[in-house]
Coordinates of C-alpha atoms and ligand atoms in Angstrom, one line a residue:
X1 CA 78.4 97.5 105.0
X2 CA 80.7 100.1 106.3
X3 CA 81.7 100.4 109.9
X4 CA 80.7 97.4 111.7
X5 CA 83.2 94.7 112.1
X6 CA 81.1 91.7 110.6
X7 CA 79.5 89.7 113.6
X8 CA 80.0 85.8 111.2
X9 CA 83.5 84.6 110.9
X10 CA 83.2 84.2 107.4
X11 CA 81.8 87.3 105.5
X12 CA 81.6 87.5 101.6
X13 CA 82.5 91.4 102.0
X14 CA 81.9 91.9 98.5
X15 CA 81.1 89.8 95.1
X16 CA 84.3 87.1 95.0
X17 CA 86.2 88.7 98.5
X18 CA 85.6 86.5 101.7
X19 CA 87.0 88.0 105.2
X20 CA 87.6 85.1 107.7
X21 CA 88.3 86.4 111.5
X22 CA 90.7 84.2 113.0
X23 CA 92.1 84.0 116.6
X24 CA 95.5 85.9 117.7
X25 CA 97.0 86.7 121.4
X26 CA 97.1 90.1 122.8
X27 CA 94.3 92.8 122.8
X28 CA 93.5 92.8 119.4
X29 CA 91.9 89.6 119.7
X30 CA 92.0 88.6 115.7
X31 CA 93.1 89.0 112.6
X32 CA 91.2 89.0 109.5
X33 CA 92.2 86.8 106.2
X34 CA 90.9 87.6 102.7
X35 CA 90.5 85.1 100.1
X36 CA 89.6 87.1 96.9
X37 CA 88.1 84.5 93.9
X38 CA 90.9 84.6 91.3
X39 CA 90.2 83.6 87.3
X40 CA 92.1 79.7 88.6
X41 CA 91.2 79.1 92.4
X42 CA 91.6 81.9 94.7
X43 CA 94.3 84.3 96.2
X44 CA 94.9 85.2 99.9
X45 CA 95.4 88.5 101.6
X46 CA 97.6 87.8 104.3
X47 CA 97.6 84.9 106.4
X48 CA 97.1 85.1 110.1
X49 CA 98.6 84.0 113.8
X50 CA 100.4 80.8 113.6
X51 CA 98.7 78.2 115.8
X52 CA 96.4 75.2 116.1
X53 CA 93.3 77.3 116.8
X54 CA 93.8 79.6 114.2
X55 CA 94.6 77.1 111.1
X56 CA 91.4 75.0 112.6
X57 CA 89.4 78.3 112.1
X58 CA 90.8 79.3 109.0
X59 CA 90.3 75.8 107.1
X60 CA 86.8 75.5 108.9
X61 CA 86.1 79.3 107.0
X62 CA 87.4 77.6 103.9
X63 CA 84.7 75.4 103.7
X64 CA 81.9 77.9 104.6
X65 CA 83.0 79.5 101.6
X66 CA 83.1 76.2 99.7
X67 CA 86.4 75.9 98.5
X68 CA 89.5 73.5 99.1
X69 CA 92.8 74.5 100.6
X70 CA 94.5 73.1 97.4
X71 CA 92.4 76.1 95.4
X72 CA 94.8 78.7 97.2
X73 CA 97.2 79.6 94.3
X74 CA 99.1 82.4 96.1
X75 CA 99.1 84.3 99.7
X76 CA 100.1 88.3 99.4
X77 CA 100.8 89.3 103.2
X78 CA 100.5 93.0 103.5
X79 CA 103.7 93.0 105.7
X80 CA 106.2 90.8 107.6
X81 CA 104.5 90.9 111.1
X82 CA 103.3 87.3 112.8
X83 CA 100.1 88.2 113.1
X84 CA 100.2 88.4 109.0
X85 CA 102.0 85.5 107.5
X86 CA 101.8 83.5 110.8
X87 CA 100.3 80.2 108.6
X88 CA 102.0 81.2 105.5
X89 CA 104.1 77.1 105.9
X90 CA 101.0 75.6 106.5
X91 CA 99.2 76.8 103.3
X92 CA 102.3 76.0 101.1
X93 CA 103.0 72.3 103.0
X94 CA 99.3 71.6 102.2
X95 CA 98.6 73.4 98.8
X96 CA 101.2 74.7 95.8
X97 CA 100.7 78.1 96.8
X98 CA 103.6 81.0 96.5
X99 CA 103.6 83.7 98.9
X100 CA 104.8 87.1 98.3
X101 CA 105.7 90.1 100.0
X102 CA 107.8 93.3 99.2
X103 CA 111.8 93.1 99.2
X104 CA 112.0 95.8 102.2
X105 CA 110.3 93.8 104.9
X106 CA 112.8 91.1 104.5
X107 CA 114.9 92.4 107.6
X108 CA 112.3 91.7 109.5
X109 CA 112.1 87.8 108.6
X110 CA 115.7 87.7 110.6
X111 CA 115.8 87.5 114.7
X112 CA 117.5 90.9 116.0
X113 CA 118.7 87.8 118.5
X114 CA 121.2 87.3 115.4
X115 CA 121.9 90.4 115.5
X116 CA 126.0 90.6 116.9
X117 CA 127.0 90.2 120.7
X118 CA 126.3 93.3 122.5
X119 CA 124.5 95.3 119.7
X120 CA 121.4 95.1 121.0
X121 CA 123.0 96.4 124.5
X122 CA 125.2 99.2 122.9
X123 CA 121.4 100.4 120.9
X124 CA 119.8 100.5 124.3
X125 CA 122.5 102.4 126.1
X126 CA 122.1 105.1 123.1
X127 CA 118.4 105.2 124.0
X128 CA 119.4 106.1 127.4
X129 CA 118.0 103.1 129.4
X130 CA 120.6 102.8 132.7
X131 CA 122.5 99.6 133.1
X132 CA 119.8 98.9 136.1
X133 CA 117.4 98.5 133.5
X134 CA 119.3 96.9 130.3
X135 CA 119.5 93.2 131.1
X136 CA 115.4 93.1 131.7
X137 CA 114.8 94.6 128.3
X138 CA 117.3 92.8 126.2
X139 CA 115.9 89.7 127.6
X140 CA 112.0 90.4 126.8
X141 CA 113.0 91.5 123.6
X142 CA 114.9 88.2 122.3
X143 CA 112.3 86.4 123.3
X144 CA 109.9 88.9 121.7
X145 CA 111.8 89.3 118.5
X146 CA 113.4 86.0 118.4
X147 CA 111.2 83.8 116.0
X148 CA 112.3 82.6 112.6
X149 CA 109.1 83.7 109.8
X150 CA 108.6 82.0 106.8
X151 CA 110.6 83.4 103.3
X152 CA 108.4 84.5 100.4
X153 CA 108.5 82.8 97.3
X154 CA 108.1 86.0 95.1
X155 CA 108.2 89.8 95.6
X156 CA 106.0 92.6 95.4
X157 CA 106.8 95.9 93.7
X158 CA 104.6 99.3 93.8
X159 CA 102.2 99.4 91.0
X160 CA 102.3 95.7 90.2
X161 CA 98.7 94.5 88.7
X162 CA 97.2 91.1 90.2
X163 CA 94.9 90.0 88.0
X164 CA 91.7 88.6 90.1
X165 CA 87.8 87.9 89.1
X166 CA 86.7 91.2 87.9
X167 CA 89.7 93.2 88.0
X168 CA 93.0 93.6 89.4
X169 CA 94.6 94.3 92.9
X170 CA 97.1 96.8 92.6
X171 CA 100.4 96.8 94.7
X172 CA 100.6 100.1 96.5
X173 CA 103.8 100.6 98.3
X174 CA 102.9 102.5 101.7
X175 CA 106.1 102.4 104.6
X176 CA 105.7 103.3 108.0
X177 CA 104.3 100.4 110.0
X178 CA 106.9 98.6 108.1
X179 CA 109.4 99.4 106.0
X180 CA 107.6 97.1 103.2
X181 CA 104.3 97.3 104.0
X182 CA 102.0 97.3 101.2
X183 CA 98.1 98.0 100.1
X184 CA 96.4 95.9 97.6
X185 CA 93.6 98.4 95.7
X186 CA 90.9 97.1 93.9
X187 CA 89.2 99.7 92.3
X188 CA 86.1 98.1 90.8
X189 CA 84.9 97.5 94.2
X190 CA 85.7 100.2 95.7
X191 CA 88.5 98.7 99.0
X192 CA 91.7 98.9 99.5
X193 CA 93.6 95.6 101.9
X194 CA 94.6 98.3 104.1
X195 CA 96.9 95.4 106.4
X196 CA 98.0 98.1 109.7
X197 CA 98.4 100.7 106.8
X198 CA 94.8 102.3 108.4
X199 CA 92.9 100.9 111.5
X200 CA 89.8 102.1 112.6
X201 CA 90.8 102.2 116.2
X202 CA 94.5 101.7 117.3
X203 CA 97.1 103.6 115.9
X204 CA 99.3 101.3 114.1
X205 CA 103.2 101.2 115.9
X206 CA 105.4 103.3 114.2
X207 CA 109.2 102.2 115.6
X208 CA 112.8 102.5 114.8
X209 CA 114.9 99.5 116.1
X210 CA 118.5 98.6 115.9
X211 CA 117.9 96.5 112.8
X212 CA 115.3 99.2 111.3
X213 CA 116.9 102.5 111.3
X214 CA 115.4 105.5 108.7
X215 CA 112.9 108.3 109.0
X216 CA 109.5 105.4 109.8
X217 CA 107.4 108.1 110.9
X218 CA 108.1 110.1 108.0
X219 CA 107.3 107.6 105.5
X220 CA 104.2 106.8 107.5
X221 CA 102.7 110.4 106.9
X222 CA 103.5 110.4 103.1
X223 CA 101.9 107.0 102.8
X224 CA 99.1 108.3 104.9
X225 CA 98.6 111.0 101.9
X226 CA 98.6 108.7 99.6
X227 CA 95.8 106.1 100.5
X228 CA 93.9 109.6 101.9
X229 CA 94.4 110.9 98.0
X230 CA 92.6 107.6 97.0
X231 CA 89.2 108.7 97.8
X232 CA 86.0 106.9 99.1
X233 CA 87.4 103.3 99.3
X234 CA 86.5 101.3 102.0
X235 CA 89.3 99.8 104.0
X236 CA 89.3 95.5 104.3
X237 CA 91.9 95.9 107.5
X238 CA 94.3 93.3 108.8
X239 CA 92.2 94.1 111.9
X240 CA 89.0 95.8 113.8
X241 CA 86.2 97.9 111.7
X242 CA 85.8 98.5 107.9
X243 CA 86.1 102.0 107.5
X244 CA 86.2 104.5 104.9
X245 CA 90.1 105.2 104.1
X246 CA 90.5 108.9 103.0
X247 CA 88.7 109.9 106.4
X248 CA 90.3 107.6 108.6
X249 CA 94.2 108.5 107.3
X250 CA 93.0 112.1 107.8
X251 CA 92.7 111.6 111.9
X252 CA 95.9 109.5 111.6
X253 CA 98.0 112.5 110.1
X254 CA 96.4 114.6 112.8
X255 CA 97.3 112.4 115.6
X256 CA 100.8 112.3 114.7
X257 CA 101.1 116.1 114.4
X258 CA 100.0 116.1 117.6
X259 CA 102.7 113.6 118.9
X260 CA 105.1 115.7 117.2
X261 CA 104.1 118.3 118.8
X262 CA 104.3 117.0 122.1
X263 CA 107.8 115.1 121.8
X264 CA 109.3 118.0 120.4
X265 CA 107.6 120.4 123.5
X266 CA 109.3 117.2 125.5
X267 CA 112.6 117.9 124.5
X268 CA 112.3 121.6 124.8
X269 CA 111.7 120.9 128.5
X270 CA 114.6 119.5 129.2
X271 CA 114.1 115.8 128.2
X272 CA 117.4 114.6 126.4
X273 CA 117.7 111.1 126.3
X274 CA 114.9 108.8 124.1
X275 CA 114.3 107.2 127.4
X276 CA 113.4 110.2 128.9
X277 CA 111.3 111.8 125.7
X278 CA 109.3 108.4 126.0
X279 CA 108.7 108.4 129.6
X280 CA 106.5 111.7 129.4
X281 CA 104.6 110.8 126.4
X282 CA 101.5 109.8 126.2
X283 CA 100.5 106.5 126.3
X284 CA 97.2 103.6 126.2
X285 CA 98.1 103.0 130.0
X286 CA 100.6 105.0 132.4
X287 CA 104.0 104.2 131.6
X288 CA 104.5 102.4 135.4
X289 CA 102.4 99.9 134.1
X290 CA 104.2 98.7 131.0
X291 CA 106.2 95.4 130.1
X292 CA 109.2 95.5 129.3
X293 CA 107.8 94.8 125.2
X294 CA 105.6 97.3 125.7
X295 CA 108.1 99.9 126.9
X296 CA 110.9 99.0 123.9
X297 CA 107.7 99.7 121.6
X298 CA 107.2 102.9 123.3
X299 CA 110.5 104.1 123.1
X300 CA 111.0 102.8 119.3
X301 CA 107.8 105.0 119.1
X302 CA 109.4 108.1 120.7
X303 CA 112.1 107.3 118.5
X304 CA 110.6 107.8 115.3
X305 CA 108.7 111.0 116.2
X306 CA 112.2 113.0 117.1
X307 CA 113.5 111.6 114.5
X308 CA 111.0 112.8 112.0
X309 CA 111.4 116.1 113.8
X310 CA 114.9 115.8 113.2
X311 CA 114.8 115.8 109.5
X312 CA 112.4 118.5 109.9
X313 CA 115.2 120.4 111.6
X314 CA 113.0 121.2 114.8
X315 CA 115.6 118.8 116.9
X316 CA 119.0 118.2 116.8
X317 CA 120.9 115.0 118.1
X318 CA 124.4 114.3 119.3
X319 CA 126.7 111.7 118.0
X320 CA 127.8 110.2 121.3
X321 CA 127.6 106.5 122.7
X322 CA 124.3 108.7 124.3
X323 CA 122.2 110.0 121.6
X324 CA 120.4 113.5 123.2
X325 CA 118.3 115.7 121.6
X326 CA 117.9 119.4 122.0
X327 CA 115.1 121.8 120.4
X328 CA 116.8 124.1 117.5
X329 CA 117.0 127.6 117.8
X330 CA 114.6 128.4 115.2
X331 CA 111.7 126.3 116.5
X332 CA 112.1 127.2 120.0
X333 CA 111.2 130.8 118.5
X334 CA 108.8 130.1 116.5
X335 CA 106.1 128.7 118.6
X336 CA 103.7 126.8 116.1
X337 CA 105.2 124.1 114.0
X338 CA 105.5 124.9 110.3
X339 CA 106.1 121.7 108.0
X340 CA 108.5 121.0 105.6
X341 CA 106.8 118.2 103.6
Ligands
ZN1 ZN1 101.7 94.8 111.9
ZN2 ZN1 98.6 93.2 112.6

């Protein structure tokens, strides 16, 4: 059943692997939990949005399934994001349950509002966003990045084997989305826990922030090779449609070529400032009509891309309290974009 995102709440998506769609804000709507049968109780796959409505929906798809909250021996969240571990201190108040997640998301379990006075000012000047706009952002953001996440109990390292009924989940390490995001493969049934890794939709964000720096976008396309080397499995996402992996990370390496593209065009026109670059890229909706969040997002987004093309050495950037970005010589002669990977 590949393709349709399953119509029940609970689905038993394959022999011993339950999905259970639970409720979240925004325009994605929900957020799916796996419980995969284990050799002693049973093993989560992530663990939602943290809120009333969502644990009620989540216990109630326990007991469609037929099994008690105290079965749940451990929860393995794909990656550090609410909408993934959001009932992580409910499961452990009410059953013995570890969670565990991979060492590199752990920056993101701390508030950027912790972050020291004025940082998060001094990383927006360097975007380029005037002083007229500054305090507006910095406020939305603390708000928006300002809840405390539950701490894992154990950690997750590439390749690691999770023994369940009828074979084993294997760990497999894929940044981008997050700088510890991870895939769990089960080979004998043929799907990988593909978390934001791969959505049949969206385009997962791909963002640099003050407390994430690196090459995000970079690491995105590699993992993207990777799960896309794997062959036919069938994604079981975090969110939307089941889809078939290799495909699906095919259009996503695409799409960003084409962003890369494009930003890098951007900045050849004249465009200096990350501000700027993100302004004139496209977007869901028209920039005028973004939230503050939304626009942060967008210009972590932007971001990433010249980064990437950066480290490709298709854009250069200064070193001053303003970061610009110019086009280098050699790509501005060379018209199509060769890569370095
Ligand atoms: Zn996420
Ligand atoms: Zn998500």
């Amino acid at each position: 059943v590949c393709g349709d995102e399953p119509a029940e709440s609970v689905e038993e998506v394959r022999p011993g692997i339950w999905s259970i769609r639970l409720p979240m804000p925004g325009p994605l709507a929900h957020v799916f939990v796996y419980v995969v049968a284990a050799d002693e109780g049973v093993l989560l796959v992530d663990a939602g949005w943290d809120s009333e409505d969502a644990f009620a929906a989540f216990t109630e798809g326990l007991h469609v399934i037929g099994i008690r909250l105290t079965d749940v021996q451990g929860v393995l969240v794909t990656h550090a994001h609410p909408d993934h571990l959001g009932l992580v201190n409910r499961i452990r108040r009410s059953a013995e349950a570890w969670m565990a997640l991979h060492s590199a998301d752990l920056p993101l379990l701390r508030p950027e509002v912790r972050a020291a006075p004025g940082r998060l000012e001094a990383w927006l000047e360097a975007l380029g966003v005037g002083e007229d706009e500054r305090p507006e952002l910095a406020a939305a953001i603390r708000v928006f990045t300002g809840e405390s996440l539950p701490r894992p109990d154990r950690f997750l390292t590439d390749g690691d084997g999770l023994r369940v009924r009828g074979g084993d989940l294997i760990v497999m390490h894929t940044p981008g989305h997050s700088p510890g995001h991870v895939c769990f493969v089960h080979r004998d049934e043929g799907v990988i826990f593909a978390g934001d890794h791969v959505l049949s939709e969206i385009t997962p964000n791909i963002s640099i922030h003050s407390d994430l720096p690196g090459n995000p976008l970079g690491d995105y396309q590699d993992s993207l090779a990777r799960v896309r080397a794997l062959g036919d499995l069938v994604t079981l996402p975090g969110h939307e449609r089941r889809v078939p992996v290799d495909s699906r990370a095919a259009q996503l390496l695409a799409h960003h070529e084409e962003q890369l593209r494009d930003a890098r065009a951007i900045v050849a026109s004249g465009s200096e400032t990350v501000r700027e670059v993100a302004e004139r890229m496209t977007w869901s909706e028209s920039w005028e009509s973004l939230g503050a969040v939304d626009r942060y997002l967008a210009m972590g987004e932007a971001l990433a891309h010249l980064v990437a093309l950066e480290s490709r050495r298709e854009l250069v950037s200064s070193e001053a309290r303003i970061r610009r970005w110019r086009a280098t010589q050699r790509s501005d002669s060379g018209g199509r974009l060769e890569l370095e990977r």
